XYZ file of C-alpha atoms in Angstrom:
756
model
C -45.888 60.752 19.068
C -45.696 62.569 22.398
C -45.251 62.051 26.083
C -47.859 61.181 28.609
C -51.117 61.527 26.676
C -51.823 57.822 27.109
C -51.909 58.034 30.870
C -48.443 56.515 31.019
C -45.601 58.997 30.972
C -43.986 58.501 27.604
C -41.680 60.525 25.435
C -44.374 61.757 23.113
C -41.996 63.166 20.599
C -40.269 62.470 17.374
C -36.963 60.843 18.372
C -34.019 63.048 17.503
C -31.791 60.074 16.815
C -31.872 56.313 16.645
C -30.324 56.186 20.096
C -33.069 58.277 21.700
C -36.037 56.445 23.207
C -39.006 57.238 25.385
C -38.282 57.523 29.067
C -39.771 57.871 32.518
C -42.671 55.451 32.091
C -45.098 56.161 34.915
C -48.087 54.077 36.058
C -51.255 55.198 34.322
C -54.380 56.172 36.190
C -56.732 53.259 36.746
C -60.072 53.579 34.983
C -62.772 51.054 35.877
C -66.415 50.793 34.920
C -69.058 50.825 37.606
C -71.412 47.930 38.072
C -74.828 48.239 36.514
C -76.515 48.689 39.892
C -74.294 51.501 41.120
C -74.338 53.169 37.724
C -78.139 53.077 37.600
C -78.430 54.469 41.106
C -76.249 57.468 40.395
C -77.358 58.342 36.881
C -79.654 61.206 36.118
C -81.163 62.293 32.851
C -79.530 64.584 30.330
C -77.418 62.238 28.202
C -77.470 63.409 24.566
C -79.926 61.839 22.205
C -77.955 60.192 19.425
C -80.211 60.504 16.422
C -80.769 62.408 13.205
C -79.882 66.088 13.363
C -78.287 67.825 16.337
C -78.120 65.927 19.627
C -80.398 67.262 22.366
C -80.728 66.348 26.037
C -83.245 63.596 26.705
C -85.896 64.707 29.162
C -88.527 62.098 28.371
C -88.655 58.644 26.782
C -90.971 58.437 23.764
C -92.088 54.831 23.429
C -90.826 54.507 19.861
C -87.351 55.847 20.667
C -85.949 55.319 24.124
C -88.269 52.913 25.900
C -89.785 49.570 24.931
C -93.008 48.409 26.654
C -92.176 44.700 26.379
C -88.950 42.708 26.580
C -86.896 42.646 23.426
C -86.349 39.315 21.732
C -82.986 38.084 20.513
C -82.673 36.036 17.345
C -79.416 34.340 16.289
C -78.741 36.956 13.676
C -75.446 36.977 11.785
C -71.749 36.771 12.672
C -71.001 39.495 10.129
C -70.515 42.342 9.808
C -68.866 42.994 13.140
C -70.358 45.807 15.172
C -73.938 47.018 15.091
C -75.848 46.977 11.796
C -79.519 47.287 10.750
C -81.036 43.964 9.776
C -84.451 42.290 9.593
C -86.490 44.955 11.340
C -83.987 45.387 14.140
C -80.275 45.673 14.833
C -77.681 42.921 14.520
C -74.734 42.874 16.921
C -71.524 40.894 16.375
C -68.377 40.803 18.512
C -65.193 38.814 17.901
C -64.135 37.264 21.242
C -62.651 33.869 20.374
C -61.745 32.714 23.885
C -64.745 34.046 25.814
C -67.215 31.599 27.384
C -70.163 34.019 27.286
C -70.989 37.481 25.921
C -73.944 39.569 27.077
C -75.252 42.495 25.037
C -76.145 45.401 27.351
C -78.634 47.886 25.926
C -79.304 51.360 27.327
C -81.667 54.184 26.598
C -80.291 57.472 25.314
C -79.988 58.766 28.899
C -77.826 55.715 29.702
C -80.508 54.105 31.846
C -80.510 50.286 31.489
C -82.867 48.852 28.893
C -82.137 45.128 28.681
C -79.347 42.535 28.704
C -79.320 39.652 26.230
C -77.039 36.608 25.929
C -75.458 36.338 22.482
C -74.954 33.241 20.321
C -71.557 32.079 19.084
C -70.431 31.000 15.633
C -66.749 30.276 15.300
C -64.901 33.189 16.905
C -67.825 35.616 16.846
C -70.665 36.231 19.309
C -73.795 37.612 17.664
C -77.516 38.248 17.862
C -80.275 40.234 16.183
C -82.507 42.297 18.476
C -85.879 42.362 16.779
C -87.751 45.658 17.003
C -84.884 47.602 18.558
C -85.078 51.306 17.647
C -82.623 52.280 14.921
C -81.411 55.308 16.869
C -81.337 56.652 20.417
C -79.780 53.454 21.807
C -76.499 52.988 23.656
C -74.843 49.615 24.044
C -71.856 47.640 25.330
C -70.855 44.076 26.219
C -70.135 41.959 29.272
C -67.558 39.331 28.404
C -66.868 36.225 30.518
C -64.038 33.709 30.364
C -62.728 30.705 32.232
C -58.998 31.344 32.524
C -57.512 33.079 35.530
C -55.006 35.912 35.991
C -52.003 33.769 34.960
C -53.458 33.329 31.479
C -53.305 35.667 28.457
C -56.804 36.954 29.332
C -58.165 39.710 31.569
C -61.812 38.733 32.106
C -64.216 40.748 34.269
C -67.903 40.407 33.432
C -68.888 43.073 35.964
C -67.591 45.620 33.465
C -69.523 46.738 30.400
C -67.081 47.058 27.498
C -67.112 49.326 24.469
C -67.628 47.650 21.090
C -64.333 47.955 19.145
C -66.413 48.269 15.955
C -68.757 50.985 17.255
C -68.997 53.595 14.496
C -70.102 56.255 16.993
C -69.226 56.622 20.681
C -71.207 58.604 23.244
C -69.496 60.177 26.264
C -69.450 63.579 27.946
C -70.833 66.393 25.819
C -68.236 69.189 25.853
C -64.473 69.082 25.652
C -62.821 69.133 29.056
C -66.085 69.688 30.967
C -67.450 66.955 33.176
C -71.196 66.481 33.127
C -73.793 64.242 34.710
C -74.247 62.123 31.624
C -70.683 60.752 31.714
C -71.186 59.264 35.182
C -67.658 60.014 36.319
C -66.357 58.406 39.507
C -62.888 58.998 40.894
C -60.463 56.260 39.884
C -63.200 54.498 37.913
C -63.468 57.147 35.228
C -66.219 57.989 32.755
C -68.749 56.059 30.704
C -68.315 55.586 26.973
C -70.945 53.650 25.022
C -71.327 52.573 21.455
C -74.283 54.088 19.609
C -75.744 54.399 16.113
C -78.307 56.173 14.017
C -79.470 54.101 11.085
C -82.306 56.545 10.388
C -80.175 59.584 9.606
C -80.135 60.849 6.039
C -76.918 60.057 4.142
C -74.493 62.952 4.041
C -74.621 64.960 0.828
C -71.063 65.065 -0.479
C -72.181 66.950 -3.560
C -72.150 66.003 -7.213
C -68.404 66.103 -7.799
C -66.877 64.838 -4.557
C -66.251 61.218 -5.538
C -64.385 62.170 -8.710
C -63.398 65.689 -7.723
C -61.307 65.141 -4.598
C -58.007 67.005 -4.851
C -55.684 64.796 -6.891
C -52.333 66.006 -5.593
C -49.224 63.869 -5.986
C -47.130 63.460 -2.868
C -44.244 65.330 -4.501
C -46.444 68.426 -4.827
C -47.708 68.491 -1.241
C -46.898 70.976 1.477
C -48.295 69.346 4.616
C -49.569 71.417 7.551
C -49.550 69.430 10.806
C -52.418 70.552 12.947
C -53.646 69.720 16.497
C -57.360 70.270 15.904
C -58.307 71.255 19.447
C -55.518 73.829 19.748
C -56.121 75.422 16.357
C -59.284 77.369 17.195
C -59.771 76.913 20.969
C -58.658 80.466 21.731
C -61.155 83.341 21.910
C -58.797 85.101 19.483
C -60.141 82.765 16.787
C -63.200 85.008 16.614
C -65.507 81.990 16.644
C -68.580 81.523 18.820
C -67.558 79.690 21.985
C -69.427 76.530 21.021
C -67.522 76.170 17.762
C -64.024 76.682 19.125
C -61.593 73.796 19.072
C -63.619 71.520 16.825
C -64.319 70.477 13.278
C -66.258 73.598 12.312
C -63.457 75.761 13.674
C -61.077 74.237 11.169
C -63.632 74.710 8.404
C -63.912 78.399 9.273
C -60.148 78.897 8.932
C -59.778 77.450 5.428
C -59.124 80.958 3.999
C -56.055 81.159 6.246
C -54.799 77.811 4.928
C -55.207 79.061 1.368
C -53.374 82.297 2.139
C -50.580 80.309 3.737
C -50.250 78.180 0.613
C -50.445 74.653 2.024
C -52.403 71.963 0.171
C -52.707 69.207 2.795
C -53.563 69.139 6.478
C -52.260 66.363 8.715
C -54.675 66.288 11.631
C -53.572 64.890 14.972
C -55.753 61.921 16.026
C -59.486 62.279 15.496
C -60.512 58.955 17.079
C -62.703 59.189 20.183
C -60.557 59.642 23.304
C -60.900 60.746 26.920
C -59.268 64.149 27.226
C -59.669 64.053 31.021
C -57.892 60.727 31.497
C -55.188 62.333 33.649
C -57.830 63.546 36.112
C -59.287 60.208 37.166
C -57.400 60.271 40.451
C -54.953 62.532 42.297
C -51.525 62.452 40.629
C -48.826 64.933 39.544
C -50.519 65.352 36.162
C -54.119 65.699 37.294
C -54.164 69.330 36.150
C -53.709 68.285 32.525
C -56.144 67.938 29.615
C -55.116 65.845 26.631
C -55.174 68.114 23.562
C -53.312 65.788 21.190
C -55.475 62.656 21.344
C -52.884 59.862 21.290
C -54.942 57.770 23.712
C -57.950 56.520 21.826
C -61.034 54.553 22.797
C -62.069 53.561 19.286
C -60.650 52.927 15.823
C -63.859 54.027 14.068
C -65.654 56.835 15.893
C -64.698 60.492 15.363
C -64.078 62.486 18.523
C -67.582 63.422 19.650
C -66.441 66.479 21.594
C -65.116 68.066 18.427
C -68.776 68.707 17.583
C -70.062 72.247 18.033
C -72.152 73.187 21.053
C -71.928 69.751 22.673
C -73.799 68.242 19.753
C -72.627 64.697 20.383
C -71.413 61.842 18.194
C -73.812 62.208 15.278
C -73.135 65.936 15.038
C -69.395 65.215 15.141
C -69.826 62.725 12.318
C -71.684 65.267 10.184
C -69.422 68.227 10.973
C -66.281 66.237 10.185
C -67.758 65.419 6.798
C -68.701 69.060 6.231
C -65.135 70.085 7.041
C -63.532 67.491 4.771
C -65.901 68.484 1.984
C -64.972 72.160 2.392
C -61.245 71.403 2.513
C -61.520 69.369 -0.670
C -63.430 72.171 -2.363
C -60.509 74.448 -1.465
C -58.018 72.028 -3.024
C -56.663 70.769 0.320
C -56.143 67.087 1.060
C -56.881 65.582 4.473
C -54.412 63.234 6.155
C -55.346 61.792 9.559
C -52.868 60.763 12.247
C -53.960 57.267 13.325
C -52.962 55.314 16.417
C -53.081 51.548 15.913
C -49.973 50.833 17.985
C -51.649 50.983 21.406
C -54.936 51.802 23.122
C -55.955 53.762 26.201
C -56.220 50.605 28.323
C -52.713 50.836 29.739
C -50.513 47.994 30.908
C -50.658 45.375 33.637
C -49.266 47.626 36.348
C -52.347 49.857 36.514
C -54.886 48.803 33.873
C -58.503 49.500 33.249
C -60.915 47.392 31.244
C -62.444 49.557 28.591
C -62.780 47.383 25.492
C -60.167 45.201 23.792
C -58.420 44.135 26.995
C -61.550 42.608 28.488
C -62.836 41.175 25.205
C -59.780 39.036 24.454
C -56.448 40.375 25.672
C -54.611 37.359 24.290
C -55.728 38.291 20.784
C -55.600 42.074 20.829
C -52.309 42.728 22.634
C -48.707 41.632 22.237
C -47.689 39.553 25.251
C -44.655 37.852 26.693
C -45.199 34.186 25.742
C -43.979 32.913 29.127
C -45.486 35.339 31.634
C -48.363 36.638 29.490
C -47.418 40.148 30.557
C -48.633 42.740 28.072
C -45.664 44.191 26.193
C -44.990 47.897 25.961
C -43.244 49.048 22.777
C -45.429 52.144 22.593
C -44.452 53.663 25.916
C -48.143 53.714 26.859
C -48.335 50.415 28.683
C -49.478 48.153 25.854
C -48.859 47.293 22.212
C -51.637 46.240 19.857
C -51.114 42.837 18.209
C -51.661 44.310 14.765
C -50.604 41.165 12.926
C -53.103 38.810 14.534
C -55.648 38.085 11.767
C -58.614 39.424 13.766
C -56.793 42.601 14.747
C -55.375 43.111 11.272
C -58.878 42.866 9.862
C -60.137 45.410 12.399
C -57.379 47.868 11.478
C -57.927 47.507 7.733
C -61.693 47.802 8.151
C -61.157 50.972 10.191
C -58.887 52.490 7.538
C -61.337 51.701 4.750
C -64.144 53.190 6.871
C -62.279 56.487 7.174
C -61.611 56.562 3.427
C -65.141 55.591 2.431
C -67.173 57.327 5.119
C -65.089 60.458 5.734
C -63.281 60.754 2.379
C -59.854 61.222 3.936
C -56.893 61.197 1.556
C -54.309 59.424 3.667
C -52.977 58.425 7.048
C -49.923 59.068 9.191
C -49.277 55.975 11.361
C -48.084 56.781 14.854
C -45.206 54.544 16.040
C -45.597 52.408 12.936
C -42.889 49.816 13.803
C -45.254 48.522 16.506
C -47.289 47.257 13.560
C -44.223 45.348 12.353
C -44.065 43.091 15.418
C -45.509 39.655 16.013
C -47.742 38.476 18.848
C -44.654 38.084 21.046
C -43.271 41.507 20.132
C -40.502 40.224 17.900
C -39.912 42.259 14.700
C -41.244 40.684 11.509
C -39.378 41.003 8.221
C -42.666 40.903 6.302
C -45.401 42.175 8.634
C -48.794 40.998 7.308
C -50.684 44.138 8.371
C -48.308 46.482 6.534
C -48.270 44.224 3.479
C -52.063 44.039 3.445
C -52.401 47.827 3.566
C -49.819 48.197 0.811
C -51.691 45.824 -1.487
C -55.255 46.732 -0.571
C -57.144 48.021 -3.646
C -58.438 51.037 -1.708
C -55.728 51.784 0.824
C -52.859 51.482 -1.640
C -54.300 54.474 -3.479
C -54.180 56.870 -0.500
C -51.174 58.357 1.264
C -49.608 55.961 3.772
C -47.049 57.698 5.995
C -45.073 55.921 8.718
C -43.611 57.401 11.857
C -40.790 54.857 11.561
C -39.767 54.331 15.178
C -41.141 52.909 18.388
C -39.701 52.080 21.806
C -36.900 49.925 20.434
C -36.965 50.084 16.633
C -35.643 52.952 14.500
C -36.593 52.272 10.873
C -35.974 55.552 9.046
C -35.172 54.473 5.493
C -35.847 50.808 6.226
C -39.545 50.667 7.058
C -41.246 47.800 5.137
C -42.824 49.728 2.300
C -43.711 47.745 -0.839
C -42.737 50.939 -2.693
C -45.910 52.624 -1.457
C -45.144 53.981 2.024
C -43.764 57.409 2.882
C -41.811 58.090 6.066
C -41.359 60.905 8.520
C -37.652 61.497 7.976
C -36.295 62.139 11.458
C -32.763 62.069 10.079
C -33.635 65.050 7.883
C -34.630 67.116 10.905
C -31.524 66.203 12.868
C -29.022 66.973 10.112
C -30.660 70.208 8.960
C -30.921 71.575 12.492
C -27.323 70.721 13.262
C -25.897 72.285 10.114
C -27.946 75.473 10.394
C -26.883 76.041 14.002
C -23.263 75.620 13.029
C -22.270 72.151 14.257
C -19.056 70.903 12.677
C -18.996 68.026 10.223
C -22.562 68.234 8.915
C -22.119 69.789 5.487
C -22.232 66.534 3.522
C -25.251 65.345 5.480
C -26.989 68.674 4.939
C -26.396 68.402 1.189
C -27.753 64.849 1.181
C -30.936 65.959 2.946
C -31.412 68.903 0.554
C -31.079 66.492 -2.363
C -33.820 64.106 -1.192
C -32.032 61.691 1.177
C -30.950 59.245 -1.500
C -28.878 57.398 1.110
C -32.149 56.390 2.776
C -34.666 56.083 -0.048
C -32.943 55.511 -3.389
C -33.599 51.781 -3.739
C -36.179 49.598 -5.470
C -38.888 51.926 -6.778
C -38.788 54.392 -3.921
C -38.892 58.108 -4.638
C -37.442 61.292 -3.240
C -40.980 62.309 -2.318
C -41.219 59.290 0.022
C -39.181 61.365 2.473
C -41.526 63.526 4.540
C -39.135 66.330 5.435
C -39.661 68.374 8.565
C -37.671 70.560 10.897
C -40.512 71.033 13.389
C -43.349 68.698 14.403
C -46.005 68.684 17.111
C -43.739 66.887 19.564
C -40.735 69.057 20.267
C -39.895 72.743 20.142
C -41.762 75.133 17.909
C -39.687 76.876 15.246
C -39.341 79.985 17.428
C -38.369 77.942 20.481
C -35.787 75.945 18.507
C -33.775 79.169 18.156
C -34.508 80.480 21.665
C -33.859 77.529 23.983
C -30.978 75.127 24.470
C -32.878 73.092 27.055
C -36.470 71.977 27.495
C -38.587 73.724 30.133
C -41.383 71.257 30.912
C -41.941 71.935 34.609
C -45.607 72.742 33.972
C -46.149 69.120 32.939
C -45.874 67.877 36.518
C -42.967 65.485 35.967
C -40.107 67.649 37.265
C -38.895 68.373 33.724
C -38.100 64.690 33.123
C -40.521 64.203 30.236
C -39.845 65.123 26.632
C -36.617 64.749 24.726
C -33.296 66.148 25.849
C -31.817 65.916 22.349
C -33.309 68.958 20.661
C -30.338 70.070 18.538
C -31.515 73.608 19.193
C -29.573 76.828 19.806
C -30.741 79.786 21.877
C -28.501 82.227 19.971
C -26.818 83.374 23.144
C -29.630 83.850 25.669
C -31.946 81.198 27.085
C -35.565 82.159 26.503
C -37.089 85.604 26.298
C -34.805 88.583 25.732
C -34.893 92.170 24.540
C -31.344 92.054 23.165
C -31.664 93.316 19.559
C -28.632 91.357 18.372
C -29.960 88.066 19.730
C -33.427 88.729 18.319
C -31.987 89.520 14.887
C -29.950 86.308 14.901
C -32.985 84.260 15.926
C -35.005 85.782 13.105
C -32.272 84.850 10.605
C -32.085 81.308 11.908
C -35.841 80.822 11.572
C -35.640 82.052 7.994
C -32.662 79.784 7.313
C -34.485 76.701 8.568
C -37.609 77.490 6.592
C -35.663 78.190 3.404
C -33.781 74.892 3.726
C -37.067 73.007 4.115
C -38.723 74.675 1.136
C -35.652 74.098 -1.068
C -35.265 70.412 -0.229
C -36.257 67.557 -2.471
C -38.814 65.415 -0.676
C -42.208 66.360 0.738
C -42.186 69.234 3.258
C -44.257 69.292 6.436
C -44.687 72.338 8.672
C -46.397 72.852 12.027
C -49.402 75.064 12.651
C -48.353 78.194 14.520
C -44.867 78.513 13.088
C -46.255 80.947 10.521
C -46.559 83.491 13.343
C -43.529 82.226 15.344
C -45.581 80.676 18.138
C -43.691 80.048 21.363
C -44.456 77.549 24.098
C -41.752 79.052 26.291
C -39.453 76.069 25.953
C -42.007 73.338 26.668
C -41.245 70.624 24.125
C -43.974 68.223 25.267
C -47.176 70.215 25.528
C -49.710 67.389 25.104
C -51.631 68.132 28.298
C -52.219 71.895 28.272
C -55.534 73.208 27.025
C -54.448 76.787 27.675
C -52.855 79.814 26.049
C -49.594 77.842 26.116
C -50.838 75.642 23.286
C -53.735 77.484 21.675
C -53.181 79.114 18.303
C -53.200 82.877 18.861
C -54.957 84.543 15.931
C -54.045 88.020 17.166
C -50.355 87.055 17.056
C -50.911 85.948 13.470
C -52.029 89.461 12.589
C -48.922 90.829 14.299
C -46.783 88.462 12.213
C -48.429 89.812 9.082
C -47.507 93.316 10.137
C -43.914 92.399 11.020
C -43.267 90.619 7.735
C -42.580 87.144 9.140
C -45.816 85.683 7.754
C -45.078 87.256 4.390
C -41.682 85.525 4.272
C -42.992 82.201 5.581
C -46.006 81.983 3.274
C -44.146 83.478 0.348
C -41.614 80.659 0.334
C -44.391 78.062 0.461
C -46.006 79.606 -2.610
C -42.610 79.801 -4.315
C -42.031 76.094 -3.730
C -45.427 74.950 -4.993
C -45.024 77.162 -8.067
C -41.526 76.062 -9.101
C -41.151 72.697 -10.928
C -37.583 72.108 -9.734
C -38.670 71.858 -6.096
C -41.245 69.110 -6.314
C -40.052 65.933 -7.999
C -40.107 62.194 -7.485
C -36.706 61.567 -9.054
C -33.483 61.843 -7.118
C -31.099 64.521 -8.318
C -28.511 63.484 -10.882
C -25.347 65.315 -11.993
C -27.309 67.024 -14.743
C -29.845 68.348 -12.200
C -27.545 69.983 -9.667
C -24.110 71.535 -9.448
C -22.506 71.641 -6.021
C -20.168 74.610 -5.791
C -17.929 72.853 -3.363
C -14.286 71.842 -3.054
C -13.988 71.062 0.662
C -16.464 68.255 1.330
C -14.085 66.531 3.717
C -13.340 69.576 5.874
C -15.397 69.185 9.076
C -14.882 72.864 9.867
C -16.538 73.995 6.622
C -20.009 75.337 7.324
C -20.740 76.873 3.935
C -22.703 75.151 1.154
C -23.800 76.478 -2.252
C -25.468 74.766 -5.193
C -27.427 75.396 -8.391
C -30.527 73.506 -9.478
C -30.712 73.442 -13.280
C -33.854 73.990 -15.320
C -33.608 71.335 -18.041
C -36.918 72.172 -19.608
C -39.135 71.776 -16.553
C -39.653 75.546 -16.399
C -39.267 78.078 -13.636
C -35.590 78.890 -14.167
C -32.369 77.847 -12.473
C -32.120 78.290 -8.708
C -28.906 79.202 -6.890
C -28.806 78.828 -3.107
C -26.096 79.278 -0.497
C -26.125 78.652 3.251
C -23.528 80.196 5.553
C -23.509 78.657 9.043
C -20.194 80.241 9.959
C -19.915 83.007 12.519
C -18.390 85.264 9.850
C -19.489 86.494 6.424
C -18.399 84.819 3.193
C -17.817 86.491 -0.191
C -18.968 84.283 -3.058
C -18.275 84.524 -6.790
C -21.625 83.576 -8.271
C -21.712 81.048 -11.112
C -22.728 82.333 -14.514
C -26.469 82.167 -15.134
C -27.746 80.448 -18.293
C -27.261 82.434 -21.543
C -29.671 85.331 -21.909
C -30.507 85.294 -18.203
C -29.407 87.045 -15.025
C -29.531 86.247 -11.333
C -32.300 87.926 -9.346
C -32.398 87.797 -5.574
C -35.503 86.147 -4.143
C -34.260 85.533 -0.580
C -31.581 86.968 1.645
C -32.326 86.021 5.230
C -30.026 88.745 6.532
C -32.126 91.555 5.052
C -35.061 93.121 6.872
C -38.613 92.695 5.654
C -39.749 93.174 2.912
C -36.326 92.839 1.285
C -35.779 89.397 2.842
C -38.208 87.934 0.286
C -38.829 89.351 -3.190
C -41.365 87.361 -5.231
C -40.012 86.872 -8.743
C -36.645 88.308 -7.752
C -35.158 91.789 -7.493
C -33.656 93.822 -10.334
C -30.353 91.972 -10.167
C -27.256 91.255 -8.093
C -23.526 91.794 -8.483
C -21.352 88.859 -9.633
C -19.798 88.751 -6.175
C -22.176 88.386 -3.236
C -21.413 88.870 0.444
C -23.342 86.330 2.516
C -23.512 87.351 6.138
C -22.881 85.006 9.063
C -25.714 82.617 9.866
C -27.679 83.616 6.789
C -28.643 82.204 3.421
C -29.679 83.382 -0.031
C -31.728 82.088 -2.925
C -31.359 83.505 -6.436
C -33.506 82.856 -9.496
C -32.363 82.925 -13.116
C -34.689 85.260 -15.044
C -34.545 86.597 -18.637
C -32.422 89.661 -19.256
C -34.732 92.556 -19.934
């Protein structure tokens, strides 16, 4: 995760070590709803119509859509399913609020003008009612929830506030990303309006004749994952897209040819749940210049981000365009993994909260609390922690996950701060967390990719996350050890070898696999690849927190000069180090993940926590990509990805045994040794033996190469010291001498090919 995008200043990053935690928690900006009277007085028309087809501004109220000539009648309806659903000539509403004393359904027209309020019935823990004759589209809704207990209780009641339905499948808010409009009803400190909505009249999406059985069936071991902040990917004018399509779902769809050229076969999209990108601008504060481009501050578990729709199309357009994009990615053989945030919500903590949804519905159920003081606990760094293992909350999370698999056809999930989901109602860690166990054994969810970010503000569970032999993990230890060896730190050779071999020290138990380790050197939170070889220190002054946010433990090396330089020697060394890091990742057993933008060496000028900048600092620069193609960097970067996916020795579930690898090493115990060489053996898998050597010394090393298999010779595929195009030779060059000089801070990869 990252820092600050929840409204509370948090270290939104992947921890560099188990000892590193989020820091500098700041009070979040208060966001309150207006009363119905004040909201009605200040609202104008122009809120998007949420109905079939593209959303359009409402300028009139047809009687059959947005206005009803007589009062609506409420029938008892049903306590299930939760949320809004068509039933009996109207719409059924159901909300789980076990400790509430009353729940009022608040209905609005498409322009957000009040329509009617109706008291719901209660059965067990659920409040419900069927509104007979309610239009099946063009309606917005929310709830007022009342309770008896006071502020010293687990609850945070306030029935002057209209709350968002946690089960709303679509959410309506402002129309365009980062642009306030009249329809959102923004008021300083109180924030913006977000309402649940639906369209039960829209035609079902046409997934095509082969989608259900023809989704890309790619084993985890064969994946190369491309982590992608959706907004940043095509927001720049350099994307070549019409302005209305930039930074959204259709922008990603348009760039599928680039993904194919790059060679990846899975995208891991930063959160797609509805969120308020202008949350930092609710009131004056040091971060009120920022716009949340990452999305780790959601308003809903179900609704896709409405402002990722083209041309301000609204929630229904976002729903359709997300499906179009997933369908197109699948047709291109690319799986879709979604980063999901079930560890906290946007409602903040007790120091500066706002009632948006869960908090006002039943805070004692939805949030982890101190059992004595009832203070909401903060293991996320964002002010609150969802009580994922309460039965009602667990059911909501599992229903949400199934919804994204069934409705949007996603292929897996990456769980932000997953250890938060391993805690009980009082925040104590659970040895067998019910929510994680239920996902692992669910007939649907157990068949998709489940990836944990295995740390939170207090727990570091790399290699020990509860997994039922089905979970994968972001391997933060991999990143740390690879970075430290490549930059020449002493004493990391054995650890580097262990990471290259699949991290058996972490994952070789029970039925776990080498591919359960999601290997990465670079992720969205932290330095880019280019910055990891150009900066020793973070430079986050633009974030408004006096450079206190973001991690200090980057394990980076500036190669002699901090930041930008024209020194040819420094630039050459940086280029070698980027190649070395990428080669190590592509050679490692486990499942590699890369970050969008590294294929053209994107820089953020040392900012390692860029969550709040919707500017050139974070936007993917498509013109720079073309420059990288001319310089040869893209050729090297993409070429190695294609080499990995095409070679059977580099994608396996099994951990390496003595018959699989030979380590050409006699000084494992020497902490000053910074040279490692090994051979992967082709035992019938195909592709040929691979020899690789990494020299992290400040001097060159002459190596006597091992003999290739009989009837074969060594051909050089990679030498990171050579200029492009000689740095990467697909299929290998014409041959190498038996003794090879490996330059300082460089690496090579040779391939055994038949003697001609």
